[in-house]
PDB file of C-alpha atoms in Angstrom:
ATOM      1  CA  MET Q 535       8.360  31.130  10.775  1.00 81.00           C
ATOM      2  CA  LEU Q 536       5.962  33.471   9.043  1.00 86.00           C
ATOM      3  CA  MET Q 537       7.915  33.162   5.799  1.00 89.00           C
ATOM      4  CA  ILE Q 538       7.702  29.350   5.883  1.00 90.00           C
ATOM      5  CA  PHE Q 539       3.975  29.520   6.572  1.00 89.00           C
ATOM      6  CA  SER Q 540       3.340  32.027   3.781  1.00 92.00           C
ATOM      7  CA  MET Q 541       5.431  30.057   1.276  1.00 92.00           C
ATOM      8  CA  SER Q 542       3.645  26.808   2.128  1.00 93.00           C
ATOM      9  CA  LEU Q 543       0.272  28.568   1.813  1.00 94.00           C
ATOM     10  CA  ILE Q 544       1.230  29.971  -1.586  1.00 95.00           C
ATOM     11  CA  LEU Q 545       2.506  26.591  -2.798  1.00 94.00           C
ATOM     12  CA  MET Q 546      -0.582  24.757  -1.588  1.00 95.00           C
ATOM     13  CA  SER Q 547      -2.961  27.263  -3.184  1.00 96.00           C
ATOM     14  CA  LEU Q 548      -0.992  27.225  -6.432  1.00 95.00           C
ATOM     15  CA  SER Q 549      -0.961  23.437  -6.590  1.00 95.00           C
ATOM     16  CA  SER Q 550      -4.701  23.319  -5.792  1.00 95.00           C
ATOM     17  CA  LEU Q 551      -5.379  25.816  -8.557  1.00 95.00           C
ATOM     18  CA  ILE Q 552      -3.314  23.850 -11.085  1.00 94.00           C
ATOM     19  CA  MET Q 553      -4.969  20.550 -10.126  1.00 91.00           C
ATOM     20  CA  SER Q 554      -8.470  22.001 -10.414  1.00 91.00           C
ATOM     21  CA  LEU Q 555      -7.692  23.605 -13.769  1.00 90.00           C
ATOM     22  CA  THR Q 556      -6.295  20.392 -15.206  1.00 87.00           C
ATOM     23  CA  SER Q 557      -9.293  18.402 -13.988  1.00 82.00           C
ATOM     24  CA  LEU Q 558     -11.647  20.896 -15.626  1.00 83.00           C
ATOM     25  CA  ILE Q 559      -9.715  20.931 -18.896  1.00 84.00           C
ATOM     26  CA  SER Q 560      -9.204  17.183 -19.187  1.00 79.00           C
ATOM     27  CA  LYS Q 561     -12.816  16.054 -18.692  1.00 65.00           C
ATOM     28  CA  LYS Q 562     -13.993  13.908 -21.560  1.00 65.00           C
ATOM     29  CA  THR Q 563     -17.738  13.441 -21.570  1.00 59.00           C
ATOM     30  CA  PHE Q 564     -18.187  11.169 -24.544  1.00 63.00           C
ATOM     31  CA  SER Q 565     -18.433   7.437 -23.984  1.00 66.00           C
ATOM     32  CA  ASP Q 566     -19.921   4.684 -26.020  1.00 64.00           C
ATOM     33  CA  ARG Q 567     -20.517   0.947 -25.806  1.00 66.00           C
ATOM     34  CA  GLU Q 568     -17.307   0.049 -27.617  1.00 64.00           C
ATOM     35  CA  LYS Q 569     -15.066   2.070 -25.329  1.00 66.00           C
ATOM     36  CA  ASN Q 570     -16.701   0.728 -22.183  1.00 67.00           C
ATOM     37  CA  SER Q 571     -16.496  -2.906 -23.282  1.00 66.00           C
ATOM     38  CA  PRO Q 572     -13.416  -5.013 -22.499  1.00 65.00           C
ATOM     39  CA  PHE Q 573     -10.930  -5.447 -25.312  1.00 65.00           C
ATOM     40  CA  GLU Q 574      -9.688  -8.928 -26.091  1.00 61.00           C
ATOM     41  CA  CYS Q 575      -7.383  -8.873 -29.133  1.00 68.00           C
ATOM     42  CA  GLY Q 576     -10.007  -7.310 -31.369  1.00 64.00           C
ATOM     43  CA  PHE Q 577     -12.621  -9.991 -30.667  1.00 64.00           C
ATOM     44  CA  ASP Q 578     -15.699  -9.912 -28.499  1.00 63.00           C
ATOM     45  CA  PRO Q 579     -14.876 -11.437 -25.106  1.00 63.00           C
ATOM     46  CA  LYS Q 580     -16.000 -15.024 -24.569  1.00 67.00           C
ATOM     47  CA  MET Q 581     -17.089 -14.441 -20.980  1.00 69.00           C
ATOM     48  CA  SER Q 582     -17.680 -11.527 -18.675  1.00 68.00           C
ATOM     49  CA  ALA Q 583     -14.625  -9.508 -17.745  1.00 62.00           C
ATOM     50  CA  ARG Q 584     -16.281  -8.612 -14.451  1.00 67.00           C
ATOM     51  CA  THR Q 585     -15.769 -11.949 -12.737  1.00 71.00           C
ATOM     52  CA  PRO Q 586     -15.998 -11.872  -8.951  1.00 74.00           C
ATOM     53  CA  PHE Q 587     -12.678 -11.611  -7.190  1.00 74.00           C
ATOM     54  CA  SER Q 588     -11.945 -13.378  -3.932  1.00 76.00           C
ATOM     55  CA  LEU Q 589     -11.757 -10.706  -1.269  1.00 77.00           C
ATOM     56  CA  HIS Q 590     -10.050 -13.103   1.102  1.00 78.00           C
ATOM     57  CA  PHE Q 591      -7.241 -13.714  -1.412  1.00 82.00           C
ATOM     58  CA  PHE Q 592      -6.852  -9.949  -1.775  1.00 82.00           C
ATOM     59  CA  LEU Q 593      -6.558  -9.527   2.020  1.00 80.00           C
ATOM     60  CA  ILE Q 594      -3.943 -12.279   2.221  1.00 82.00           C
ATOM     61  CA  ALA Q 595      -1.977 -10.559  -0.571  1.00 86.00           C
ATOM     62  CA  VAL Q 596      -2.125  -7.194   1.214  1.00 85.00           C
ATOM     63  CA  ILE Q 597      -1.016  -8.775   4.502  1.00 83.00           C
ATOM     64  CA  PHE Q 598       1.863 -10.444   2.657  1.00 86.00           C
ATOM     65  CA  LEU Q 599       2.939  -7.119   1.153  1.00 88.00           C
ATOM     66  CA  ILE Q 600       2.783  -5.363   4.516  1.00 83.00           C
ATOM     67  CA  PHE Q 601       4.923  -7.969   6.237  1.00 80.00           C
ATOM     68  CA  ASP Q 602       7.253  -8.158   3.241  1.00 85.00           C
ATOM     69  CA  VAL Q 603       7.910  -4.425   3.497  1.00 86.00           C
ATOM     70  CA  GLU Q 604       8.453  -4.756   7.239  1.00 81.00           C
ATOM     71  CA  ILE Q 605      10.999  -7.498   6.651  1.00 79.00           C
ATOM     72  CA  THR Q 606      12.870  -5.227   4.247  1.00 84.00           C
ATOM     73  CA  LEU Q 607      12.951  -2.628   7.024  1.00 82.00           C
ATOM     74  CA  LEU Q 608      15.005  -5.074   9.068  1.00 80.00           C
ATOM     75  CA  PHE Q 609      17.973  -4.878   6.681  1.00 82.00           C
ATOM     76  CA  PRO Q 610      19.060  -1.314   7.573  1.00 82.00           C
ATOM     77  CA  ILE Q 611      19.150  -2.377  11.207  1.00 80.00           C
ATOM     78  CA  LEU Q 612      22.077  -4.618  10.290  1.00 80.00           C
ATOM     79  CA  ILE Q 613      24.054  -1.506   9.382  1.00 82.00           C
ATOM     80  CA  LEU Q 614      23.377  -0.177  12.881  1.00 79.00           C
ATOM     81  CA  MET Q 615      25.290  -3.125  14.328  1.00 81.00           C
ATOM     82  CA  LYS Q 616      28.490  -1.157  13.852  1.00 82.00           C
ATOM     83  CA  THR Q 617      27.268   1.918  15.721  1.00 86.00           C
ATOM     84  CA  LEU Q 618      25.212   0.362  18.529  1.00 84.00           C
ATOM     85  CA  ASN Q 619      26.423  -1.801  21.337  1.00 88.00           C
ATOM     86  CA  VAL Q 620      25.071  -5.338  21.662  1.00 86.00           C
ATOM     87  CA  LEU Q 621      22.358  -4.529  24.209  1.00 90.00           C
ATOM     88  CA  GLN Q 622      20.982  -1.603  22.191  1.00 87.00           C
ATOM     89  CA  PHE Q 623      21.002  -3.674  19.017  1.00 85.00           C
ATOM     90  CA  PHE Q 624      19.128  -6.585  20.581  1.00 87.00           C
ATOM     91  CA  MET Q 625      16.595  -4.245  22.211  1.00 89.00           C
ATOM     92  CA  LEU Q 626      15.933  -2.585  18.839  1.00 85.00           C
ATOM     93  CA  MET Q 627      15.569  -5.937  17.086  1.00 85.00           C
ATOM     94  CA  LEU Q 628      13.365  -7.302  19.863  1.00 90.00           C
ATOM     95  CA  PHE Q 629      11.107  -4.245  19.730  1.00 90.00           C
ATOM     96  CA  PHE Q 630      10.716  -4.505  15.956  1.00 86.00           C
ATOM     97  CA  ILE Q 631      10.059  -8.260  16.003  1.00 87.00           C
ATOM     98  CA  ILE Q 632       7.518  -7.863  18.810  1.00 92.00           C
ATOM     99  CA  ILE Q 633       5.652  -5.324  16.663  1.00 88.00           C
ATOM    100  CA  LEU Q 634       5.638  -7.843  13.789  1.00 85.00           C
ATOM    101  CA  LEU Q 635       4.423 -10.653  16.049  1.00 89.00           C
ATOM    102  CA  VAL Q 636       1.661  -8.498  17.528  1.00 91.00           C
ATOM    103  CA  GLY Q 637       0.513  -7.692  13.987  1.00 85.00           C
ATOM    104  CA  VAL Q 638       0.482 -11.361  12.992  1.00 84.00           C
ATOM    105  CA  TYR Q 639      -1.375 -12.293  16.184  1.00 90.00           C
ATOM    106  CA  HIS Q 640      -3.970  -9.589  15.535  1.00 89.00           C
ATOM    107  CA  GLU Q 641      -4.551 -10.771  11.971  1.00 83.00           C
ATOM    108  CA  TRP Q 642      -4.758 -14.373  13.152  1.00 86.00           C
ATOM    109  CA  ASN Q 643      -7.166 -13.424  15.937  1.00 90.00           C
ATOM    110  CA  GLN Q 644      -9.380 -11.515  13.483  1.00 86.00           C
ATOM    111  CA  GLY Q 645      -9.548 -14.604  11.258  1.00 81.00           C
ATOM    112  CA  ALA Q 646      -7.833 -13.055   8.258  1.00 75.00           C
ATOM    113  CA  LEU Q 647      -5.311 -15.892   8.034  1.00 75.00           C
ATOM    114  CA  THR Q 648      -7.798 -18.782   8.052  1.00 77.00           C
ATOM    115  CA  TRP Q 649      -8.225 -19.827   4.457  1.00 70.00           C
ATOM    116  CA  ALA Q 650     -11.178 -22.262   4.630  1.00 67.00           C
ATOM    117  CA  LYS Q 651     -14.420 -21.033   6.160  1.00 59.00           C
TER     118      LYS Q 651
END
């Protein structure tokens, strides 16, 4: 146990040292107007590149990604059909789907799924 602790301490300190050294070495302090301006095929941009982004659209996209990943987690459960009996399989599926439904209900209750306000 002591060997695992000492090795993890050595690895963490070594990685912290390497990360701090690389951040100190790689700092570039020069910046000018041309490098900070958006690049549009060699021409000056016609409008501002800093247009406001819809935060609500971003939240909907994140919710979609979360539930999309959770749906992909359902596929390995199909492999468990061979090893589990029917009752265990349905209990596992029911538990997972209830977690998904509780998440959807929470997002709906918080108003994250209402598009028009």
